[in-house]
PDB file of C-alpha atoms in Angstrom:
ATOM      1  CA  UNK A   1     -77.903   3.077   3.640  1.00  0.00           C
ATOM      2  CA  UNK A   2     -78.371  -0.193   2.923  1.00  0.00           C
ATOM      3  CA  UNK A   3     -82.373  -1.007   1.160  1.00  0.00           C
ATOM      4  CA  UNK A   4     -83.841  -2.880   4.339  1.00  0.00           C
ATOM      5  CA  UNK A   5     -82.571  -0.022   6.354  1.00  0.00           C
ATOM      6  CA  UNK A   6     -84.349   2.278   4.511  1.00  0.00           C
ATOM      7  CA  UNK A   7     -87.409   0.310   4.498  1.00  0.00           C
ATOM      8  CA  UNK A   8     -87.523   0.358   8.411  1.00  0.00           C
ATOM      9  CA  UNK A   9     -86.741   4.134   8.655  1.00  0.00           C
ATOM     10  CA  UNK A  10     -89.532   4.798   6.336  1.00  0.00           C
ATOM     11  CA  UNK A  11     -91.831   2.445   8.415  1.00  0.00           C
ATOM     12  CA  UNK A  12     -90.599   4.396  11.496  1.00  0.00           C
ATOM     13  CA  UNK A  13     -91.287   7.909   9.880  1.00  0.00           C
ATOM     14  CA  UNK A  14     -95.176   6.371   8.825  1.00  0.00           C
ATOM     15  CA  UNK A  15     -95.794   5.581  12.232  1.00  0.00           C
ATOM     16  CA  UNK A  16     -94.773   8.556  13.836  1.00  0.00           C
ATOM     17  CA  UNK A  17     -96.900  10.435  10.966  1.00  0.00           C
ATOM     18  CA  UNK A  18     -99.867   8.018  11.998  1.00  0.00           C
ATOM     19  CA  UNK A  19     -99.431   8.983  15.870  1.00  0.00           C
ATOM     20  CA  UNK A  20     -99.511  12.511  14.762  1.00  0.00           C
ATOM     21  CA  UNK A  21    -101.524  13.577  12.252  1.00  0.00           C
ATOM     22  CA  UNK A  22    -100.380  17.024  10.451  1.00  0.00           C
ATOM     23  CA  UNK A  23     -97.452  16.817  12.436  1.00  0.00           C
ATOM     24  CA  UNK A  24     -94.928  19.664  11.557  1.00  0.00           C
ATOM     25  CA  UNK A  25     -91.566  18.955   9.166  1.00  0.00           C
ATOM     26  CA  UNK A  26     -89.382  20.269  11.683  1.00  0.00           C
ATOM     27  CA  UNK A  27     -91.101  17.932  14.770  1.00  0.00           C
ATOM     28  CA  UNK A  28     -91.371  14.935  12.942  1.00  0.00           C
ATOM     29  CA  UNK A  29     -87.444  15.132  11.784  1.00  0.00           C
ATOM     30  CA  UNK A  30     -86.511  15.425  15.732  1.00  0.00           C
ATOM     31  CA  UNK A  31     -88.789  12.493  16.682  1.00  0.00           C
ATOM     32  CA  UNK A  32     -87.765  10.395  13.948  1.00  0.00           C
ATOM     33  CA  UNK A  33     -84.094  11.006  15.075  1.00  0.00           C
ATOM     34  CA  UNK A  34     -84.756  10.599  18.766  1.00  0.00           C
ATOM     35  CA  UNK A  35     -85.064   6.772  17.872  1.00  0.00           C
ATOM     36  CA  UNK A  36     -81.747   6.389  17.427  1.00  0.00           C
ATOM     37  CA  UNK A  37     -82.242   4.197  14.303  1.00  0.00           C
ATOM     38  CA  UNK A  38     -81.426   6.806  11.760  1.00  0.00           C
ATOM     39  CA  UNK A  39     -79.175   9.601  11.222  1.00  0.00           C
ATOM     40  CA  UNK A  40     -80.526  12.790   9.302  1.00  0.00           C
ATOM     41  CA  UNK A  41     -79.266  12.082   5.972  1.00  0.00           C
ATOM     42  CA  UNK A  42     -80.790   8.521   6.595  1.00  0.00           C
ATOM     43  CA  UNK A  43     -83.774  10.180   7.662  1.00  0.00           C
ATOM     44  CA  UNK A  44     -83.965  12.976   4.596  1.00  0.00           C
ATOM     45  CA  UNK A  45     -83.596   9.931   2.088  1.00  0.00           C
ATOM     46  CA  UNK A  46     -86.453   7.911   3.311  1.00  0.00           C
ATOM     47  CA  UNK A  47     -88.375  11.374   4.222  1.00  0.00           C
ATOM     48  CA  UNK A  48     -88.215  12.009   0.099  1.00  0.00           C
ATOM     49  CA  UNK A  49     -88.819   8.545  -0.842  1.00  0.00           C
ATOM     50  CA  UNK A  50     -92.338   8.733   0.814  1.00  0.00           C
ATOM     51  CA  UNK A  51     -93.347  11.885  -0.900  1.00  0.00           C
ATOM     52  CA  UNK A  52     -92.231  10.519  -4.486  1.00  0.00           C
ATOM     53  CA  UNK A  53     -93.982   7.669  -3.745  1.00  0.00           C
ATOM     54  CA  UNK A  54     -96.700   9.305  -2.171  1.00  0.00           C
ATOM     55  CA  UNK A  55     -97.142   8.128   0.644  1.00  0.00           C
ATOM     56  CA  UNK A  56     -96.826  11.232   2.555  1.00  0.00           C
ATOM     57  CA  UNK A  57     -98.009  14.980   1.933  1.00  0.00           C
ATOM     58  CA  UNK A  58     -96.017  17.572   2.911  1.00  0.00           C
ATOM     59  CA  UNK A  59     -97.824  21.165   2.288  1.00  0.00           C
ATOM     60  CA  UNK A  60     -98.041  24.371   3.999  1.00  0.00           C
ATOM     61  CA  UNK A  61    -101.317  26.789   4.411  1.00  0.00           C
ATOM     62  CA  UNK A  62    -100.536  30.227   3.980  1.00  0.00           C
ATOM     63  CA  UNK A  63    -103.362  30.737   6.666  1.00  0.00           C
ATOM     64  CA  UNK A  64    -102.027  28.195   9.132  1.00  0.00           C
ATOM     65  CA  UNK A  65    -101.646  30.284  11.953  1.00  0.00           C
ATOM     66  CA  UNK A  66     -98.187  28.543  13.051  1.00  0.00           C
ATOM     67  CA  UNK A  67     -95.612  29.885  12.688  1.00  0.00           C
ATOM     68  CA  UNK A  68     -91.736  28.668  12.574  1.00  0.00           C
ATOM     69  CA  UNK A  69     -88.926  30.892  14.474  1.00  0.00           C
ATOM     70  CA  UNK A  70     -88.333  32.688  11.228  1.00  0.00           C
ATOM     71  CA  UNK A  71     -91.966  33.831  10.834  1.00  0.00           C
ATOM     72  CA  UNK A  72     -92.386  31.211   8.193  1.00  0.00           C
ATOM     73  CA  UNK A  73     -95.627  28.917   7.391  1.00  0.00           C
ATOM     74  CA  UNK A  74     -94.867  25.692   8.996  1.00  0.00           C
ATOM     75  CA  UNK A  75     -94.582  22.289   6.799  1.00  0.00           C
ATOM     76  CA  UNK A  76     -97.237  19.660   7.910  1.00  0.00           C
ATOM     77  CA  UNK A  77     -96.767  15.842   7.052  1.00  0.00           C
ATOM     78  CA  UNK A  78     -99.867  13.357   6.339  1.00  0.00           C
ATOM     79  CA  UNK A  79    -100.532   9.771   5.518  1.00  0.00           C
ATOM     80  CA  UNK A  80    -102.197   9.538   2.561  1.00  0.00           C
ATOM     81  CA  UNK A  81    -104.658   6.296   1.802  1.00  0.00           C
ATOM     82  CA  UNK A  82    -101.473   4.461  -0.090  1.00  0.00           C
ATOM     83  CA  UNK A  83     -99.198   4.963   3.115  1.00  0.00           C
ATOM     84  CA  UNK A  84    -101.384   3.910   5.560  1.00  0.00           C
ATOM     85  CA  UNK A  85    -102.016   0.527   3.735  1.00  0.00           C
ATOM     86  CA  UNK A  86     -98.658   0.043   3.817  1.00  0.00           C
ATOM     87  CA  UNK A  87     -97.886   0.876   7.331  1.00  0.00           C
ATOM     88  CA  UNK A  88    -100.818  -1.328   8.964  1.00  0.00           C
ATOM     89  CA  UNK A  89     -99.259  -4.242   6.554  1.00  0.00           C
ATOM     90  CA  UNK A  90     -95.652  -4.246   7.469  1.00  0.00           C
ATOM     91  CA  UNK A  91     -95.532  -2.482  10.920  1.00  0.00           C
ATOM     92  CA  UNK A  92     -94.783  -5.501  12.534  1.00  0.00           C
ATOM     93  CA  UNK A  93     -91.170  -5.572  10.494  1.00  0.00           C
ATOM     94  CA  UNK A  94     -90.043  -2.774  12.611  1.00  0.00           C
ATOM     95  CA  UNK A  95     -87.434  -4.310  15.054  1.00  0.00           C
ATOM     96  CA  UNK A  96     -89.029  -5.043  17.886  1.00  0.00           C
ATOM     97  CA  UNK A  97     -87.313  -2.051  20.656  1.00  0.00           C
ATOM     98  CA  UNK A  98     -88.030   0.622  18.291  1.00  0.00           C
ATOM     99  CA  UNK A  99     -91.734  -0.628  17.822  1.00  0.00           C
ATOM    100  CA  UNK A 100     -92.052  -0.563  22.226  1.00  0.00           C
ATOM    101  CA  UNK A 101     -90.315   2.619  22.065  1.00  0.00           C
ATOM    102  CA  UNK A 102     -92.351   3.821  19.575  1.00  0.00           C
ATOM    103  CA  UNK A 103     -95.786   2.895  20.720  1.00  0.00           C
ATOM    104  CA  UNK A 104     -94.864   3.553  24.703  1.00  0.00           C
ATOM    105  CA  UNK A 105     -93.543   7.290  23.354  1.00  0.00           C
ATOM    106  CA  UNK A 106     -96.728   8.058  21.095  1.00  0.00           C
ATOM    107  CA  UNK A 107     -98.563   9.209  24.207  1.00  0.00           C
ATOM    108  CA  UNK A 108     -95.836  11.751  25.379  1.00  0.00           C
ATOM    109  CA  UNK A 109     -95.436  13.122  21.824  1.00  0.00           C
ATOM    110  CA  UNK A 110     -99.013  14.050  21.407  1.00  0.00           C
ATOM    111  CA  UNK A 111     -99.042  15.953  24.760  1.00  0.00           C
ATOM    112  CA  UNK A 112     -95.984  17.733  23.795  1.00  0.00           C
ATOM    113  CA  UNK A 113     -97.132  18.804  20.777  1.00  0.00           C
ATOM    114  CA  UNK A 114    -100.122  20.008  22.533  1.00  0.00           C
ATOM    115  CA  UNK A 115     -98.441  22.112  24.307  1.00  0.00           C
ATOM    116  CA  UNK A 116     -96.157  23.800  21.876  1.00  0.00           C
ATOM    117  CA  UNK A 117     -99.498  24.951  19.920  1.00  0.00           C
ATOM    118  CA  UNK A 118    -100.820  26.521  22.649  1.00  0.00           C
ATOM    119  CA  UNK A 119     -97.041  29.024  22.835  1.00  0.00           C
ATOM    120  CA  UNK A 120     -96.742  31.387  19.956  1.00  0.00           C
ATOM    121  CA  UNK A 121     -92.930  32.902  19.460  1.00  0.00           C
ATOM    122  CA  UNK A 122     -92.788  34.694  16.461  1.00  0.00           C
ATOM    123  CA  UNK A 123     -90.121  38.169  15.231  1.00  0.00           C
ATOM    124  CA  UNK A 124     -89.659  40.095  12.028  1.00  0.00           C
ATOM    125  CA  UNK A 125     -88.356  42.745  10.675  1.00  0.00           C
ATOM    126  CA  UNK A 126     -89.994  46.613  11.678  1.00  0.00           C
ATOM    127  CA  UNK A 127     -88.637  48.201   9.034  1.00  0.00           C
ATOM    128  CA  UNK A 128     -87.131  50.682  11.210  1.00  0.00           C
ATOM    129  CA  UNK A 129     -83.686  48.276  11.261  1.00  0.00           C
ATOM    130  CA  UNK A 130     -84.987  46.569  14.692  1.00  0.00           C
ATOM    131  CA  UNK A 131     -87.340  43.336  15.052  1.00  0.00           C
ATOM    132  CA  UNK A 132     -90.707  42.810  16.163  1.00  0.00           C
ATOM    133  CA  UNK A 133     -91.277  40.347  18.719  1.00  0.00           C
ATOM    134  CA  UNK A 134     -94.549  38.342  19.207  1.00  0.00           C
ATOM    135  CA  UNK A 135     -95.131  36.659  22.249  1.00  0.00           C
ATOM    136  CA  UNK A 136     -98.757  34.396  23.086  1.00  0.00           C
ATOM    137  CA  UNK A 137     -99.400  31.470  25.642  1.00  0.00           C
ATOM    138  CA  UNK A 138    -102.891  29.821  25.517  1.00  0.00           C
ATOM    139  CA  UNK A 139    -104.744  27.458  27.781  1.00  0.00           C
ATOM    140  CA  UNK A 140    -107.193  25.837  25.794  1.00  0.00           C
ATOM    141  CA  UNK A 141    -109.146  28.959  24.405  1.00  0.00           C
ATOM    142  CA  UNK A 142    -108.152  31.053  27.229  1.00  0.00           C
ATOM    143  CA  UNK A 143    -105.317  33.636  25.962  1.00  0.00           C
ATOM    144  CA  UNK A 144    -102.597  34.145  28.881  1.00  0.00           C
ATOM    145  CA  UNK A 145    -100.514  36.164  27.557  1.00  0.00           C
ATOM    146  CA  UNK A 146    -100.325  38.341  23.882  1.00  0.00           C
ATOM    147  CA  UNK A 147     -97.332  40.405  23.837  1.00  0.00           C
ATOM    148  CA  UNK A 148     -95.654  42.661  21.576  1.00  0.00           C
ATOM    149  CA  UNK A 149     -91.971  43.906  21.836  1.00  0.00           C
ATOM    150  CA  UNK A 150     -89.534  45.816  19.934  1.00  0.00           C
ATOM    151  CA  UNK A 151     -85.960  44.085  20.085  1.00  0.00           C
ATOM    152  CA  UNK A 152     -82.745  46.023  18.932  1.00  0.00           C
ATOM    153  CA  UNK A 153     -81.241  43.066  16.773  1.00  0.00           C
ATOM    154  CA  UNK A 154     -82.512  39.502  15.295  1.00  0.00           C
ATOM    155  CA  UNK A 155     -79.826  37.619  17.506  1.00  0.00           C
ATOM    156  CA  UNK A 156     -81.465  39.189  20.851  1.00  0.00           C
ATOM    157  CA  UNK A 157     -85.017  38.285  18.897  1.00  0.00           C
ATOM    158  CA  UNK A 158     -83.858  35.104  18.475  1.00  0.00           C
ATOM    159  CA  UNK A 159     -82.879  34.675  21.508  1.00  0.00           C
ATOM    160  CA  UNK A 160     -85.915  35.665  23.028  1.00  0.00           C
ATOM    161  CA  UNK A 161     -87.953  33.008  20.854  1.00  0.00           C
ATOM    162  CA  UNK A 162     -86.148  30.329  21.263  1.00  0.00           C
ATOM    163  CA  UNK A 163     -86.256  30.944  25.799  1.00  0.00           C
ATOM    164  CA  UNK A 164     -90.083  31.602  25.276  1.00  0.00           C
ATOM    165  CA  UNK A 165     -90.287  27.987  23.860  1.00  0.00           C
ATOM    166  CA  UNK A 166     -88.534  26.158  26.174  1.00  0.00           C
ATOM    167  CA  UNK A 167     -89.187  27.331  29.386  1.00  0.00           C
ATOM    168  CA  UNK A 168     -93.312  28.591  29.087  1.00  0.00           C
ATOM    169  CA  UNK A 169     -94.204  27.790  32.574  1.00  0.00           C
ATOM    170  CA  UNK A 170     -90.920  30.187  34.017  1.00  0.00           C
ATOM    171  CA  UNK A 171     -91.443  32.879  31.510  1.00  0.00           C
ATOM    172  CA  UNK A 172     -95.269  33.178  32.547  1.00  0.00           C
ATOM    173  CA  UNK A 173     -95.065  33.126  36.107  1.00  0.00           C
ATOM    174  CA  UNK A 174     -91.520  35.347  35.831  1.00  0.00           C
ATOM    175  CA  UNK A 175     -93.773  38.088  33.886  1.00  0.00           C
ATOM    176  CA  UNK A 176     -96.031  37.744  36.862  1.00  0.00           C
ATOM    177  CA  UNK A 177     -93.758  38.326  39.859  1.00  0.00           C
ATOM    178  CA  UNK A 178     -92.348  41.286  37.707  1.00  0.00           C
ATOM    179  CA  UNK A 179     -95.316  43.064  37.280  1.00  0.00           C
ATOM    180  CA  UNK A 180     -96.697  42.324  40.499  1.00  0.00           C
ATOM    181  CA  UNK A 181     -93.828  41.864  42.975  1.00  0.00           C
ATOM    182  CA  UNK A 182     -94.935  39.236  44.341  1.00  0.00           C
ATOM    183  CA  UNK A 183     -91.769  36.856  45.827  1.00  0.00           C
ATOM    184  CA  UNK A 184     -93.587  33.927  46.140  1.00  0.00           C
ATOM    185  CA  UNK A 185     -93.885  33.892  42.053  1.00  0.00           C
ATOM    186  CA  UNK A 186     -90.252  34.502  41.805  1.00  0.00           C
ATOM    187  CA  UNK A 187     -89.447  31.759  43.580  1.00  0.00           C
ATOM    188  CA  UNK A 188     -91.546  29.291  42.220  1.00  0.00           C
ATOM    189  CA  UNK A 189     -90.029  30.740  38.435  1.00  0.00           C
ATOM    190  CA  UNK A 190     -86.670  29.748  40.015  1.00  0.00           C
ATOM    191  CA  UNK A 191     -87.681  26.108  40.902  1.00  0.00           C
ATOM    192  CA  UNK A 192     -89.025  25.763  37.509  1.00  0.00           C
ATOM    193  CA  UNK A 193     -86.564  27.039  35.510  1.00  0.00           C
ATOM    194  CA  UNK A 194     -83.978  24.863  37.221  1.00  0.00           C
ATOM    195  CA  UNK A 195     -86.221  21.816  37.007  1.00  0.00           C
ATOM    196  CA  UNK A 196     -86.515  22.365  33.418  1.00  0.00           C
ATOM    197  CA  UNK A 197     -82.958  21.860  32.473  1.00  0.00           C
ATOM    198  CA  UNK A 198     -83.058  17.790  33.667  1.00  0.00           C
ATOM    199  CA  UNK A 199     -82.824  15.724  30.484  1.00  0.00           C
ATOM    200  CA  UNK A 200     -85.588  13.127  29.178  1.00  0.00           C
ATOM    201  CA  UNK A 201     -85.962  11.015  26.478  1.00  0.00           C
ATOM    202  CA  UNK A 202     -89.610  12.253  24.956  1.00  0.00           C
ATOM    203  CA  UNK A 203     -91.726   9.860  26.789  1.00  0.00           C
ATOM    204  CA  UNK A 204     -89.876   9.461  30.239  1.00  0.00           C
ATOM    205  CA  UNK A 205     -88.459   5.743  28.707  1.00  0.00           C
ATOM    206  CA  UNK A 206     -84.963   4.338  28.590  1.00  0.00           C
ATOM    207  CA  UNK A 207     -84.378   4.948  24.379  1.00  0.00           C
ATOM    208  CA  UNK A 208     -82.611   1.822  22.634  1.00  0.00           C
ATOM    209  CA  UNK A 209     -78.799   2.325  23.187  1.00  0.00           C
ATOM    210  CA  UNK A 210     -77.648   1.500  19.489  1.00  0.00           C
ATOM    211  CA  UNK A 211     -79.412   0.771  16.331  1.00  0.00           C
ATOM    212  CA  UNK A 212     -81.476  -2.583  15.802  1.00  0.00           C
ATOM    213  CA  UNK A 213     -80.134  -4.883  13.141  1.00  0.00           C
ATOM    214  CA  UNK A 214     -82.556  -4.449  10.040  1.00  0.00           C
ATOM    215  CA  UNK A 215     -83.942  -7.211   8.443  1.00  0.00           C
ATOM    216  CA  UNK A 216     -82.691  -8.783   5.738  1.00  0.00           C
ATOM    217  CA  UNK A 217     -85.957  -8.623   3.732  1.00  0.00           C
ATOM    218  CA  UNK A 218     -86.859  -5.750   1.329  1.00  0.00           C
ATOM    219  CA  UNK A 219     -89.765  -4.187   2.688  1.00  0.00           C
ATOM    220  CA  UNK A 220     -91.047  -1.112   0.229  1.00  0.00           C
TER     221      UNK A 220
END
């Protein structure tokens, strides 16, 4: 990667850090990438330069309360004072579709991740050789769901996780018409579901279809 090219992709990776403050490792990595501008050894290289820098923190709480798929404390990414000097100076050197994109996407991002902290989806070990599977869906402090399930395997665990994630609105209204068989529920699961599987871009906008020329100018 050439040095103006990493300049921009670190620019990129401040702003997205800027638009979401405490943002996880793993979401941050998946926005950055959904620009189109980097790929992810582009994106670990300028992800490490920040931190030796310091222009980013990157810690984990052992109290934070989420979790990754693995059980794991999550990895949250900051600004610190340094990077946000540098961002408000050279933000305007980011090319000029990835700056719309990134600024017209900011608003979709911060509902998403919104919603993923509400939905909890969590296994482990029992001990017993099967796995533990924690399921939660809140709605501001309103608790919809807190359930608890023993799972043969960690694939089927896995499995189970990674559905809960994706499709919250099917899975709650699914473990309604189940336990009250009531069709009407089922069938709105069924529209939801299928609805669900339509592909967008994070904000609803047309991405940029290849990668902007960098500049020519070192930037950091």
């Amino acid at each position: 990667m050439e040095r103006s090219e990493l300049a921009i992709t670190k620019l990129i990776i401040l702003y997205i850090i800027r638009s979401l403050p405490a943002v996880t490792l793993s979401q941050l990595t998946s926005l950055a990438l959904d620009t189109l501008y980097m790929d992810y050894f582009g994106f670990a290289t300028a992800y490490e330069g920040l931190r030796t820098d310091q222009m980013i923190t990157a810690i984990f709480r052992a109290d934070d309360p989420e979790r990754d798929a693995a059980g794991q404390a999550v990895i949250r990414c900051d600004l610190t004072d340094q990077g946000r000097a540098i961002l408000e100076t050279l933000e305007h050197k980011i090319p000029a579709p990835i700056r719309s994109y990134l600024a017209q996407a900011s608003t979709s991002w911060q509902k998403d991740i919104r919603l993923e902290r509400q939905l909890t989806a969590l296994y482990e070990p029992d001990g017993k050789g099967q796995y533990r599977v924690n399921l939660g869906q809140s709605e501001g402090e309103k608790k919809l769901v807190d359930l608890a399930l023993t799972i043969p395997d960690k694939s089927l665990a896995m499995q189970i996780c990674d559905r809960w994630q994706r499709l919250p609105q099917s899975m709650y209204l699914g473990l309604l018409a189940l336990l009250s068989d009531e069709p009407v529920l089922r069938q709105e699961t069924l529209v939801s579901e299928a609805t669900s599987h339509v592909p967008l871009d994070p904000a609803g906008y047309e991405q940029p279809s290849r990668r902007p020329m960098p500049g020519q100018q070192s930037l950091l």
